[in-house]
Coordinates of C-alpha atoms in Angstrom, one line a residue:
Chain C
X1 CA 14.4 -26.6 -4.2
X2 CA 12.4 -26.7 -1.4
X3 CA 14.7 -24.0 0.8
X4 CA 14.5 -22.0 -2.5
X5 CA 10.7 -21.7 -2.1
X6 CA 11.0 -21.2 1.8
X7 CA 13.0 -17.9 0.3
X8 CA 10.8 -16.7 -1.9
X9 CA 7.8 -17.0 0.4
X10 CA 9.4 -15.0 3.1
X11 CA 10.6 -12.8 0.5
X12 CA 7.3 -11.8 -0.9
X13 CA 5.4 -11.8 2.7
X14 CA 7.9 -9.5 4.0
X15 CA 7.7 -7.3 0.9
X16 CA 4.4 -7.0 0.9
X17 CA 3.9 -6.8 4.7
X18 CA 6.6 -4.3 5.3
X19 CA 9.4 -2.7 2.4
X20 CA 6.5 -2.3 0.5
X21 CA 4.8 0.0 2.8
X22 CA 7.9 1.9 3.8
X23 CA 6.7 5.1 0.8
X24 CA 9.2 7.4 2.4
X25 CA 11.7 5.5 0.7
X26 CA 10.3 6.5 -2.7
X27 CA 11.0 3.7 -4.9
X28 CA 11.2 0.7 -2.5
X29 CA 13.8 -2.6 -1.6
X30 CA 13.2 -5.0 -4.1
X31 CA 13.5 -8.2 -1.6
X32 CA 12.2 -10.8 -3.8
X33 CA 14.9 -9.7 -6.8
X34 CA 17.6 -9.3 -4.3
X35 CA 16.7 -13.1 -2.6
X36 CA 16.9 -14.6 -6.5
X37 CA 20.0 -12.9 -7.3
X38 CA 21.4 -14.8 -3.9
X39 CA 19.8 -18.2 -4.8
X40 CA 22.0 -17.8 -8.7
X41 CA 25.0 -16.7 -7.0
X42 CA 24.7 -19.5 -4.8
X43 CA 23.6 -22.0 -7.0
X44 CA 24.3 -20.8 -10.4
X45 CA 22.4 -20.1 -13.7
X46 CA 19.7 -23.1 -13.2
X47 CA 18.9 -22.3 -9.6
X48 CA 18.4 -18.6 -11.1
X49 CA 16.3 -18.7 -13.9
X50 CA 13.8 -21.9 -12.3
X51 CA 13.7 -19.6 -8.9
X52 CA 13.2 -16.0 -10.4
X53 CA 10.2 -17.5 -13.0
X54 CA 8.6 -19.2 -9.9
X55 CA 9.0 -15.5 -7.9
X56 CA 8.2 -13.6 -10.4
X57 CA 5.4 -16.1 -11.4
X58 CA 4.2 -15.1 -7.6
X59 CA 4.9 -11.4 -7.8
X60 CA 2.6 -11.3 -11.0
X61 CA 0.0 -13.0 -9.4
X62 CA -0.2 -10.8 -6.5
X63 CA 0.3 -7.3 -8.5
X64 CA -2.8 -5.6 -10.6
X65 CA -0.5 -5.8 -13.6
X66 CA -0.3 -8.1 -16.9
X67 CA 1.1 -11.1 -15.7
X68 CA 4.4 -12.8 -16.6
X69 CA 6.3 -9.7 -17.1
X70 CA 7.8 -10.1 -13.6
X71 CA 8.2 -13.4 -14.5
X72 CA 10.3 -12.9 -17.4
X73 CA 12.5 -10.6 -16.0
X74 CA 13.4 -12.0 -12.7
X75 CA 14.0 -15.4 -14.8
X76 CA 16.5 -13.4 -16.9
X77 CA 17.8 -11.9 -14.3
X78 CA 18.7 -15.1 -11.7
X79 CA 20.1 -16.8 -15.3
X80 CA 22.7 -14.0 -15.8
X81 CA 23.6 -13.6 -12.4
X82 CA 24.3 -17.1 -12.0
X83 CA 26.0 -17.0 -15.2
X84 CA 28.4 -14.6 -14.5
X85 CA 28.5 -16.4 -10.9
X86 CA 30.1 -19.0 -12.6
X87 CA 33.2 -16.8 -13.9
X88 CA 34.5 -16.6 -10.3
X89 CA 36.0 -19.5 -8.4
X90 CA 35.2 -17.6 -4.8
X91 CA 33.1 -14.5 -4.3
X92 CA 34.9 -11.9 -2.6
X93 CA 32.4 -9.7 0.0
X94 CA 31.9 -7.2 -2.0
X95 CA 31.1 -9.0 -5.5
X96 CA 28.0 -10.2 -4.4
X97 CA 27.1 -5.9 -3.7
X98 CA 28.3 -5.2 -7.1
X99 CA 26.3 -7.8 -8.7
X100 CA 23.1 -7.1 -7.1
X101 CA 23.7 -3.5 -8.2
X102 CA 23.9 -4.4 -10.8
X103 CA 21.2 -6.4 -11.8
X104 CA 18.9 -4.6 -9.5
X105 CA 19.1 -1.6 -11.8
X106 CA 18.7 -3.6 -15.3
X107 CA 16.2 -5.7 -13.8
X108 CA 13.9 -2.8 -12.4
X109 CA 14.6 -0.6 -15.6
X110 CA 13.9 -3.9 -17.9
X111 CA 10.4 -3.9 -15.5
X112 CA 9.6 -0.7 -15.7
X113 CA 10.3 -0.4 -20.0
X114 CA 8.4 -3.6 -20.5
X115 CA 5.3 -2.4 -18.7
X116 CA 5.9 1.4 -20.2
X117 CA 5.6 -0.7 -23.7
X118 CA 2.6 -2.5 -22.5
X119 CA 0.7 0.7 -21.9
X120 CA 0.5 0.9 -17.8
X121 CA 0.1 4.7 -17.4
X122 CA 1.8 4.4 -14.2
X123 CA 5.2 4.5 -15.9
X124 CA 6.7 7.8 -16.8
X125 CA 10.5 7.5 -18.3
X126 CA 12.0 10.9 -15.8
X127 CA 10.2 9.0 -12.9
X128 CA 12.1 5.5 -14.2
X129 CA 15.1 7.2 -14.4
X130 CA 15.1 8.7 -11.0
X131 CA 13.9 5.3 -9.6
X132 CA 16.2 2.4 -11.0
X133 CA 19.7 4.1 -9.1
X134 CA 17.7 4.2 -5.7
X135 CA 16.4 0.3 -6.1
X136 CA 20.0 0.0 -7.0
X137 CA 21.0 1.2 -4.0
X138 CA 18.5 -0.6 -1.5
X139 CA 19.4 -3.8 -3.1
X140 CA 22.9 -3.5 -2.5
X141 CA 22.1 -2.6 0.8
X142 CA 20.1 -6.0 1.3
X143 CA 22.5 -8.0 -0.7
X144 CA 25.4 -8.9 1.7
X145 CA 22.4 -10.0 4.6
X146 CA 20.2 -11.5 1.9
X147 CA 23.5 -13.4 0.3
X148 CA 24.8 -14.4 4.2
X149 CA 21.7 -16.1 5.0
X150 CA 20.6 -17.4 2.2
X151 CA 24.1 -19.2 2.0
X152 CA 24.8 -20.2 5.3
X153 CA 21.6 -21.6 5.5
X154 CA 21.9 -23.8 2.5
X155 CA 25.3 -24.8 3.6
X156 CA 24.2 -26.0 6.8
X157 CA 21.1 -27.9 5.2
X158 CA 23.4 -29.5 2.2
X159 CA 26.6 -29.1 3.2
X160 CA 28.3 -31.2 0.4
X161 CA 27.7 -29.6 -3.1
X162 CA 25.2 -26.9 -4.0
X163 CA 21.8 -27.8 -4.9
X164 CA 21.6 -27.9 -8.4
Chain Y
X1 CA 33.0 -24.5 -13.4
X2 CA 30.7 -24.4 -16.0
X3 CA 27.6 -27.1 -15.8
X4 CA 25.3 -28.8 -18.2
X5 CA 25.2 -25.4 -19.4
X6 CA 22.5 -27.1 -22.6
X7 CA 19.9 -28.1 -20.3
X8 CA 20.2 -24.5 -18.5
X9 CA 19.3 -23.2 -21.8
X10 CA 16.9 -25.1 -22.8
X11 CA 15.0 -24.6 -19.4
X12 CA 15.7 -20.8 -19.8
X13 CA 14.4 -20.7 -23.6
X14 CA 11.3 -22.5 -22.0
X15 CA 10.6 -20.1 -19.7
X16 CA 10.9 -17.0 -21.6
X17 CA 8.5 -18.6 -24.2
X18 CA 6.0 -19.4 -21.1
X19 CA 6.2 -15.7 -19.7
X20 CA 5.7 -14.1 -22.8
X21 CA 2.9 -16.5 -23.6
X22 CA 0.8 -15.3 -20.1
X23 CA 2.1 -11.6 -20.8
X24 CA 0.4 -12.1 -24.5
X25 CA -2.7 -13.9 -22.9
X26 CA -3.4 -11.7 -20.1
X27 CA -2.4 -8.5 -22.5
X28 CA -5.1 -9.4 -25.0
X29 CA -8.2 -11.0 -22.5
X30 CA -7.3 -7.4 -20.1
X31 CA -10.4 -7.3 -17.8
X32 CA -11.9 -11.3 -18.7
X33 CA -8.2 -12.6 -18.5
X34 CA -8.5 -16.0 -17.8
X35 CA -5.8 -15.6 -14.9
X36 CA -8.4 -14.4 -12.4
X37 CA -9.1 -17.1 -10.6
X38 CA -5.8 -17.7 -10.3
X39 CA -4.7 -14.4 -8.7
X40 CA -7.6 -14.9 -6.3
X41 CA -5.9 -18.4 -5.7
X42 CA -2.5 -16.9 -5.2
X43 CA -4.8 -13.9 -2.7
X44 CA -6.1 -16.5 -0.9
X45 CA -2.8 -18.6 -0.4
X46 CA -0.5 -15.7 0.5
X47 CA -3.4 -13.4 2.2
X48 CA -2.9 -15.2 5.7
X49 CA 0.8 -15.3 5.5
X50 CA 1.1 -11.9 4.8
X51 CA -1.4 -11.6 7.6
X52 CA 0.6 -13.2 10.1
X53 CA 4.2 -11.4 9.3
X54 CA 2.3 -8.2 8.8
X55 CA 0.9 -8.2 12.6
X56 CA 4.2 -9.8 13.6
X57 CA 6.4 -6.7 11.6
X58 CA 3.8 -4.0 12.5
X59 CA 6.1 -2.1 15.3
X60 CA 9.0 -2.5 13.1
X61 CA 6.6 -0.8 10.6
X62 CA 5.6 1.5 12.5
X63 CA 8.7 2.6 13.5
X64 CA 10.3 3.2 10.4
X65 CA 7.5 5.0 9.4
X66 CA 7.7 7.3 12.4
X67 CA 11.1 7.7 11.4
X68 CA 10.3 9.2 7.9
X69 CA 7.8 12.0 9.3
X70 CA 10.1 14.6 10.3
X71 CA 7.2 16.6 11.6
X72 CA 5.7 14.0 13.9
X73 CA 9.2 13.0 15.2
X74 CA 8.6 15.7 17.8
X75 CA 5.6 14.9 18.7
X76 CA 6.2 11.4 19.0
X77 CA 9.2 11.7 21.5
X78 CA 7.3 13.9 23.4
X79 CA 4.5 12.1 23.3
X80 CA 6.7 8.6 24.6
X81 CA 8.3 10.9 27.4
X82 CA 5.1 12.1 28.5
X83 CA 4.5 8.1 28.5
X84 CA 7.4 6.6 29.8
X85 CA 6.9 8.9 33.4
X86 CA 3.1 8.4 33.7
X87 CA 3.8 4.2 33.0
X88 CA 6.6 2.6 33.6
X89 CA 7.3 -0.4 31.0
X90 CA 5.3 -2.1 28.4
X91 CA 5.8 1.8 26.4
X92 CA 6.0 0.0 23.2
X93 CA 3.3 -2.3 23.5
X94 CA 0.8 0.0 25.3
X95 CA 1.8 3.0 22.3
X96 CA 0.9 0.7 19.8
X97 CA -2.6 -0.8 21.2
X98 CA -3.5 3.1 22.3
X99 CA -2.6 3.9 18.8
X100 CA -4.9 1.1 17.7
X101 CA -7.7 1.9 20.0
X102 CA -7.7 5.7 19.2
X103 CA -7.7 4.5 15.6
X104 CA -10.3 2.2 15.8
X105 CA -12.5 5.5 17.7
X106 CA -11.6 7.8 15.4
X107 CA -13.0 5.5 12.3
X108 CA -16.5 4.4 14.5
X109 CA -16.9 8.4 14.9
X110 CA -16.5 9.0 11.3
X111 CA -18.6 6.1 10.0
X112 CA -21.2 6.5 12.2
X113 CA -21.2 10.4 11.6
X114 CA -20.9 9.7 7.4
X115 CA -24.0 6.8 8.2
X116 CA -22.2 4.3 6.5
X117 CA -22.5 0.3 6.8
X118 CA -18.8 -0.7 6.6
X119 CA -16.5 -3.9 7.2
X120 CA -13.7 -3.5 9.1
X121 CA -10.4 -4.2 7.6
X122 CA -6.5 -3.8 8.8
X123 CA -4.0 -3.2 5.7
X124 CA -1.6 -6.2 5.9
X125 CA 0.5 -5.8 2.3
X126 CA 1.6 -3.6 -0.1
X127 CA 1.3 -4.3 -3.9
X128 CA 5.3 -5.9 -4.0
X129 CA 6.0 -4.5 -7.4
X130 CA 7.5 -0.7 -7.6
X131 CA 4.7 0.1 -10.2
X132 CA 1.7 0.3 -8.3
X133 CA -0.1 1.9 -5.3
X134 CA -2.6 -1.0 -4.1
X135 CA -2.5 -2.3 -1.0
X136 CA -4.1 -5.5 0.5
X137 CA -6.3 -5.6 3.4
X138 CA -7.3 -8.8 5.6
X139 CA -11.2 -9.0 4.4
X140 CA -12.6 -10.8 1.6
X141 CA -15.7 -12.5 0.1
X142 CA -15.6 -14.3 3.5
X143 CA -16.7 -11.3 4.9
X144 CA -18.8 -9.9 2.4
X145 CA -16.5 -7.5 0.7
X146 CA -17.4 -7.4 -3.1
X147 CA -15.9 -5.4 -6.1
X148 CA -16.3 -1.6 -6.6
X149 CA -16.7 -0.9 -3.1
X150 CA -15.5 2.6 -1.3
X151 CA -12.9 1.7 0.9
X152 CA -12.0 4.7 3.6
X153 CA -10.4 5.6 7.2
X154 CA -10.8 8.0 9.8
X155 CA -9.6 11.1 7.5
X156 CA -11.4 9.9 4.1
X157 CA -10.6 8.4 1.0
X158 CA -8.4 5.5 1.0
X159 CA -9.5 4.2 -2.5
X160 CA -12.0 1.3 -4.1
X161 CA -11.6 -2.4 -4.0
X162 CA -10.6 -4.0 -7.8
X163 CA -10.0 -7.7 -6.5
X164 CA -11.5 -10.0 -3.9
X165 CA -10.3 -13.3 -2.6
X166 CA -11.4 -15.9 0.3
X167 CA -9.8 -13.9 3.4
X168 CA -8.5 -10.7 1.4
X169 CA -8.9 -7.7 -1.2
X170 CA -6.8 -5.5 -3.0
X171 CA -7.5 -1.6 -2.9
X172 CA -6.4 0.5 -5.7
X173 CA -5.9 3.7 -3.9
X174 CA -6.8 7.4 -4.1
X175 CA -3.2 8.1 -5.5
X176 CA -2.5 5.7 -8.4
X177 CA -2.7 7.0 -11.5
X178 CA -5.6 4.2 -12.5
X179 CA -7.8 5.7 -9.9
X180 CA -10.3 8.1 -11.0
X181 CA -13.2 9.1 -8.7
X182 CA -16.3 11.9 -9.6
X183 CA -15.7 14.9 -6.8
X184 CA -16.8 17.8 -5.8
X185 CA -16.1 20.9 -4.2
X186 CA -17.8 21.1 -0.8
X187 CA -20.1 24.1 -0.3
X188 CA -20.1 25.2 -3.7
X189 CA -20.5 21.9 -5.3
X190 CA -18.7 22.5 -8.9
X191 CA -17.8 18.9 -9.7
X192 CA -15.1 16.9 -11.5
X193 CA -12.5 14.0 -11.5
X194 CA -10.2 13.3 -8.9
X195 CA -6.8 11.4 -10.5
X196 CA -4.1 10.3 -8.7
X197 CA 0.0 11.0 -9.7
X198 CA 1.6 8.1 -7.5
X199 CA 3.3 10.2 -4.2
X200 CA 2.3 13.6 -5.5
X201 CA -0.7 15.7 -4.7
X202 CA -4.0 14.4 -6.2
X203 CA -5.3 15.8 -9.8
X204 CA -8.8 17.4 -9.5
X205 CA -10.5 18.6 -12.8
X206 CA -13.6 20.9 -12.4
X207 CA -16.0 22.0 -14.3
X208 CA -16.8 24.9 -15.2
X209 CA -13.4 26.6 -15.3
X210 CA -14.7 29.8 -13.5
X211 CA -15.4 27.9 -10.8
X212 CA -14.9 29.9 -7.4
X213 CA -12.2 27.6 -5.6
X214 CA -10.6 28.6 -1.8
X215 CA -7.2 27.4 -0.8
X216 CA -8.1 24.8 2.4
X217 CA -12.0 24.3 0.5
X218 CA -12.7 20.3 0.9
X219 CA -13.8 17.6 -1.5
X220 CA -15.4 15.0 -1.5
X221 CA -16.7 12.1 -3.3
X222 CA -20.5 12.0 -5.3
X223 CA -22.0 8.6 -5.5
X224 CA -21.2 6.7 -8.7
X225 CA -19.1 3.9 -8.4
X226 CA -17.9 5.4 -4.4
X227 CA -20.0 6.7 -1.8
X228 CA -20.8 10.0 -1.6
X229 CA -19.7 12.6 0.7
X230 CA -16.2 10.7 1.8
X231 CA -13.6 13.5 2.1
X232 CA -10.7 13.5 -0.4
X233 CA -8.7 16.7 0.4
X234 CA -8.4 20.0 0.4
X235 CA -7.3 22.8 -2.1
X236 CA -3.6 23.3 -2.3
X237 CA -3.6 25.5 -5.5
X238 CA -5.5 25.7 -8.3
X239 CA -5.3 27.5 -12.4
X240 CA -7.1 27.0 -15.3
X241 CA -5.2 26.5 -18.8
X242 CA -6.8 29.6 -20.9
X243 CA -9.4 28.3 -23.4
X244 CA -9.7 24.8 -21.2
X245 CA -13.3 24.1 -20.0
X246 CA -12.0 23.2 -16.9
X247 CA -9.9 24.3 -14.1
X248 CA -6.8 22.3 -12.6
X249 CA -7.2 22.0 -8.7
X250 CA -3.9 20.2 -6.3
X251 CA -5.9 18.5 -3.8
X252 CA -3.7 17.3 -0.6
X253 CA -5.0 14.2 0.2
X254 CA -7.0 13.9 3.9
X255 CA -5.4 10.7 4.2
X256 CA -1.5 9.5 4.9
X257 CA -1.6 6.7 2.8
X258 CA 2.2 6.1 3.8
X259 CA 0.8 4.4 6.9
X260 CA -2.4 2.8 6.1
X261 CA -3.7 0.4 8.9
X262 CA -7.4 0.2 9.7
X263 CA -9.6 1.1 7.3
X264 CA -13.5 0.7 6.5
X265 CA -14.9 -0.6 3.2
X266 CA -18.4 0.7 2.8
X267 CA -21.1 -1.8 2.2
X268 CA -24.0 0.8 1.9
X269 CA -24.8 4.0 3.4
X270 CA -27.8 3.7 6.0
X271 CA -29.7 6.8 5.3
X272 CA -29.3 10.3 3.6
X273 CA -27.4 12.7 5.9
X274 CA -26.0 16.2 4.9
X275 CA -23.7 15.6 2.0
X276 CA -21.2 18.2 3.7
X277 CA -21.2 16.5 7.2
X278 CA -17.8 15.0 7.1
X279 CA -15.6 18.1 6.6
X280 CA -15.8 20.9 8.5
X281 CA -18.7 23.4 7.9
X282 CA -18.3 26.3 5.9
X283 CA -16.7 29.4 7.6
X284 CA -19.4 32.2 7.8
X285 CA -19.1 33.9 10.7
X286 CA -21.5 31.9 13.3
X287 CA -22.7 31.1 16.9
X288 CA -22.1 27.7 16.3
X289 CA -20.0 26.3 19.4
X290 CA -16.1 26.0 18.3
X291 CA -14.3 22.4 17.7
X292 CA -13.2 21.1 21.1
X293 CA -9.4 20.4 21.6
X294 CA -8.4 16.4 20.8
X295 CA -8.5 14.1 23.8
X296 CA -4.7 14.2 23.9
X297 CA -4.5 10.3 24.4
X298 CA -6.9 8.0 26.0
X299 CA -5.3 5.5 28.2
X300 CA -6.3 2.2 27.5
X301 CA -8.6 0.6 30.0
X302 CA -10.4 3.9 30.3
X303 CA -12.1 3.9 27.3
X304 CA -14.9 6.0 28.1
X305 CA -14.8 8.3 25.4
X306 CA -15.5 5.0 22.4
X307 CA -18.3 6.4 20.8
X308 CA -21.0 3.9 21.8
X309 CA -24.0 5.4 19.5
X310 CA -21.9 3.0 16.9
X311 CA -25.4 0.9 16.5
X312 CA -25.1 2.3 13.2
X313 CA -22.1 1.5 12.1
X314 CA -23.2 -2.2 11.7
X315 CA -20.2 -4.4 11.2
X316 CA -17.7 -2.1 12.4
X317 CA -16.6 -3.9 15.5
X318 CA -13.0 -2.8 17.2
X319 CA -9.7 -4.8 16.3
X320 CA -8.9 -7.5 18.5
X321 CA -6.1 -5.6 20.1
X322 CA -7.8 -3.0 21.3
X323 CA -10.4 -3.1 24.1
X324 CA -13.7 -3.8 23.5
X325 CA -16.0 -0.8 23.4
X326 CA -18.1 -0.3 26.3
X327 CA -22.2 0.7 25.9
X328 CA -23.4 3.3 27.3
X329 CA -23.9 6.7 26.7
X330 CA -21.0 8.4 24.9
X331 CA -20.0 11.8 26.7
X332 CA -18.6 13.3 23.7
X333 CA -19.8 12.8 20.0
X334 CA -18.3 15.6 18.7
X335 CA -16.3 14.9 15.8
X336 CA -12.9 15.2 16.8
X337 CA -11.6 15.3 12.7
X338 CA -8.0 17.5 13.5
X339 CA -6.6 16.6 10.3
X340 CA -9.1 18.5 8.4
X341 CA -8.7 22.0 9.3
X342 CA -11.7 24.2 8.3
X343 CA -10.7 26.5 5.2
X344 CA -9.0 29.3 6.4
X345 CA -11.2 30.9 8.7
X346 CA -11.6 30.7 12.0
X347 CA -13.5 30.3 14.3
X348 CA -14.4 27.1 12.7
X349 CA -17.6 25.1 13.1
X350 CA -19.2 22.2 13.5
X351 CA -21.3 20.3 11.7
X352 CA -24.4 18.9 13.8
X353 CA -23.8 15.6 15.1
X354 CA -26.1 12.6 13.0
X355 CA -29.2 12.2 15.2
X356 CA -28.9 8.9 17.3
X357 CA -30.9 5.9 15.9

């Protein structure tokens, strides 16, 4: 619990303090989805859905938009991942690149409909379109780093079982 | 493999129902959400983390950001050669405090040209969600930034504050689609609304649709809710719609807001000056003397060129990093503006320096 938070604090501060700022990207690295998606493959569904509410919780909070729509998602998000998590016995390198992908895209998509339905006028379906695939891409990017640390440290705090 | 897989959903069931509960909430309440103080709270909690990974990140940042700017690339290597035989060592440090420094000139020149009271402010975070162009800079209610406030950098518009916390605010800038600001077209002084589209050139709709607009013509803010007379951009292209009252300008914004770092929010503006003053003047043919050439770069520890008739500029004080500006009698108050090119004419003028308080 407590390593989870240590995550999702350096998550968001380096978001905000640098991926964020990097516009020439276009769309930009999602780090705080990418770090929940490593806490539910770690940890599984539970670890997930708590962790991607409290993040997105954060996100919300520090965004101009309606809050608890980041919230939502990211708790979705963590819960399948670690759901389908749980259909492997070991993750292979790659899965984890796959999965994050994966998600990455549903999850930003899911963002970006949510607030379209909500009325933000920042959201135009082409731009959406054109956007989720490149967050896709970033987060995979991330994903094998983001996964390696976040599991080697956890091992080497709590080597016996996993956290949850 | 599977675990207690119940209790997950229950949890998860629970959680949903909570988001969508705060979506509905803060939906409905929109401006008087109840949620306010609590995003200040979360501002003031994260504000000096960000603060502190932002300063610690900012070569990294910089960097990267060099790296996107095919243009400058050039410029920058030749720039770093030029530097690496005149010192040798500490490049990378020195570049980044002379970058600082020249920064920090550039914006005491421009706010004490424009008359303007401002805070000083370095941006330390971007907005972290994909949807939004806000940015947060390291001042807040501790140092008297409020609401509604014009915030701006040493080539204009950078956009208006919408949320203030303990040590930091958020600015909605220039570009989002939220942001509207009243313009006009400098010289001619047809005005309009200036609306951002995200990365894409700004929106400016003026009125009347006959309006007389050049390719390179600047504008610039009127006072409403901003400042007036803070430089937005210049004409890219422009068409009216037949039959629409107004005509459709692309503005290319003054600023790069792809690497935002210091930045002045305007508290008040001292005194009337000429509304034009910040953009160059308009090309008629004149005897007015001709827009130096830049300083190439000022080495640090010989700074002076700072433009010490800053009395003005009341709060504006240099960043910590960079050295602290001398008094003394500036040798050169020319505006040294290069990213604002006059509309197409040359030879270009310009405007009369603001008479020393």
């Amino acid at each position: 619990m407590g390593l989870a938070t240590l995550w999702i604090v350096t998550a968001i501060a380096v978001q905000g303090a640098l991926l964020s700022r990097l516009t020439f990207l276009g769309p930009h690295p999602d780090l705080v989805l990418v770090v929940v998606l490593s806490i539910a493959l770690y940890d599984g569904p539970l670890a997930g859905a708590v962790s991607g509410f409290a993040a997105g919780l954060a996100v919300d909070l520090l965004s101009d938009h309606v809050l608890g729509i980041s919230a939502l998602v990211l708790c979705i998000a963590g819960w399948a991942t670690g759901t389908v998590r749980d259909y492997y016995d070991r993750l292979s390198a790659t899965t984890p690149i796959v999965i994050v992908a994966v998600a990455s895209a549903g999850a930003t998509l899911f963002l970006g409909a949510l607030l379209k339905l909500l009325g933000d006028p920042r959201i135009i379906w082409s731009g959406l379109a054109a956007d989720v695939p490149r967050v896709a891409l970033y987060d995979a990017v991330l994903a094998p780093f983001v996964f390696a640390a976040v599991s080697g440290l956890n091992r080497r705090v709590d080597p016996g079982v996993r956290e949850w | 493999m599977f675990r207690d897989s119940r209790r997950v959903r229950q949890l998860l069931g629970l959680m949903i129902l909570t988001s969508i509960t705060l979506i509905t909430i803060d939906y409905r309440a929109g401006a008087n959400s109840p949620f306010r103080g609590l995003r200040r709270s979360a501002g003031t909690l994260f504000g000096p983390i960000e603060r502190g990974v932002s300063s610690a990140l900012r070569p990294v940042g910089n960097a990267l950001s060099t790296l996107s700017n095919v243009g400058s690339v050039d410029k920058e290597v030749k720039k770093l050669r030029a530097e690496r035989s005149a010192v040798q060592g500490q490049q990378r440090t020195n570049d980044d405090k002379d970058r600082q420094y020249q920064e920090a000139q550039k914006l005491l020149k421009f706010v004490d040209l424009g008359q303007y009271r401002t805070i000083p402010a370095h941006v330390v975070a971007a907005a972290p969600s994909n949807f939004s162009w806000t940015v947060t800079v390291d001042a807040g209610s501790n140092r008297g930034v409020r609401t509604d406030l014009t915030v701006l950098n040493s080539d204009g518009l950078v956009g208006k504050v919408i949320e203030v916390s303990k040590f930091t605010s958020t600015v909605l800038l220039a570009i989002d689609v939220k942001s509207s600001v009243a313009a006009r077209l400098a010289y001619t002084g047809e005005q309009g609304l200036v609306s951002g589209n995200g990365p894409k050139q700004l929106t400016f709709k003026v009125t009347p649709a006959t309006a007389e607009v050049r390719t390179g013509q600047p504008v610039l803010t009127v006072g409403s809710t901003f400042q007036p007379g803070v430089p937005i951009g210049k004409v890219v292209s422009s068409r009216a719609a037949p039959g629409a009252p107004f005509r459709t300008v692309s503005l290319e914004p003054y600023v790069n807001f792809s690497n935002l770092d210091l930045v002045a929010i305007v508290v008040q503006k001292e005194r009337k000056t000429d509304p034009d003053v910040l953009v160059p003047a308009n090309p008629k043919p004149s005897s007015s003397p001709q827009i130096p050439p830049c300083p190439a770069s000022v080495a640090p520890g010989a700074p002076s060129t700072a433009s010490s008739g800053a009395t003005s500029s009341g709060a504006l004080s240099s960043p910590p990093a960079s050295p602290a500006a001398p008094a003394g009698p500036a040798p050169s108050m020319v505006p040294c503006l290069s990213s604002m090119t006059a509309p197409t004419a040359t030879p270009s003028t310009v405007p009369s320096p603001a008479p020393s308080p």
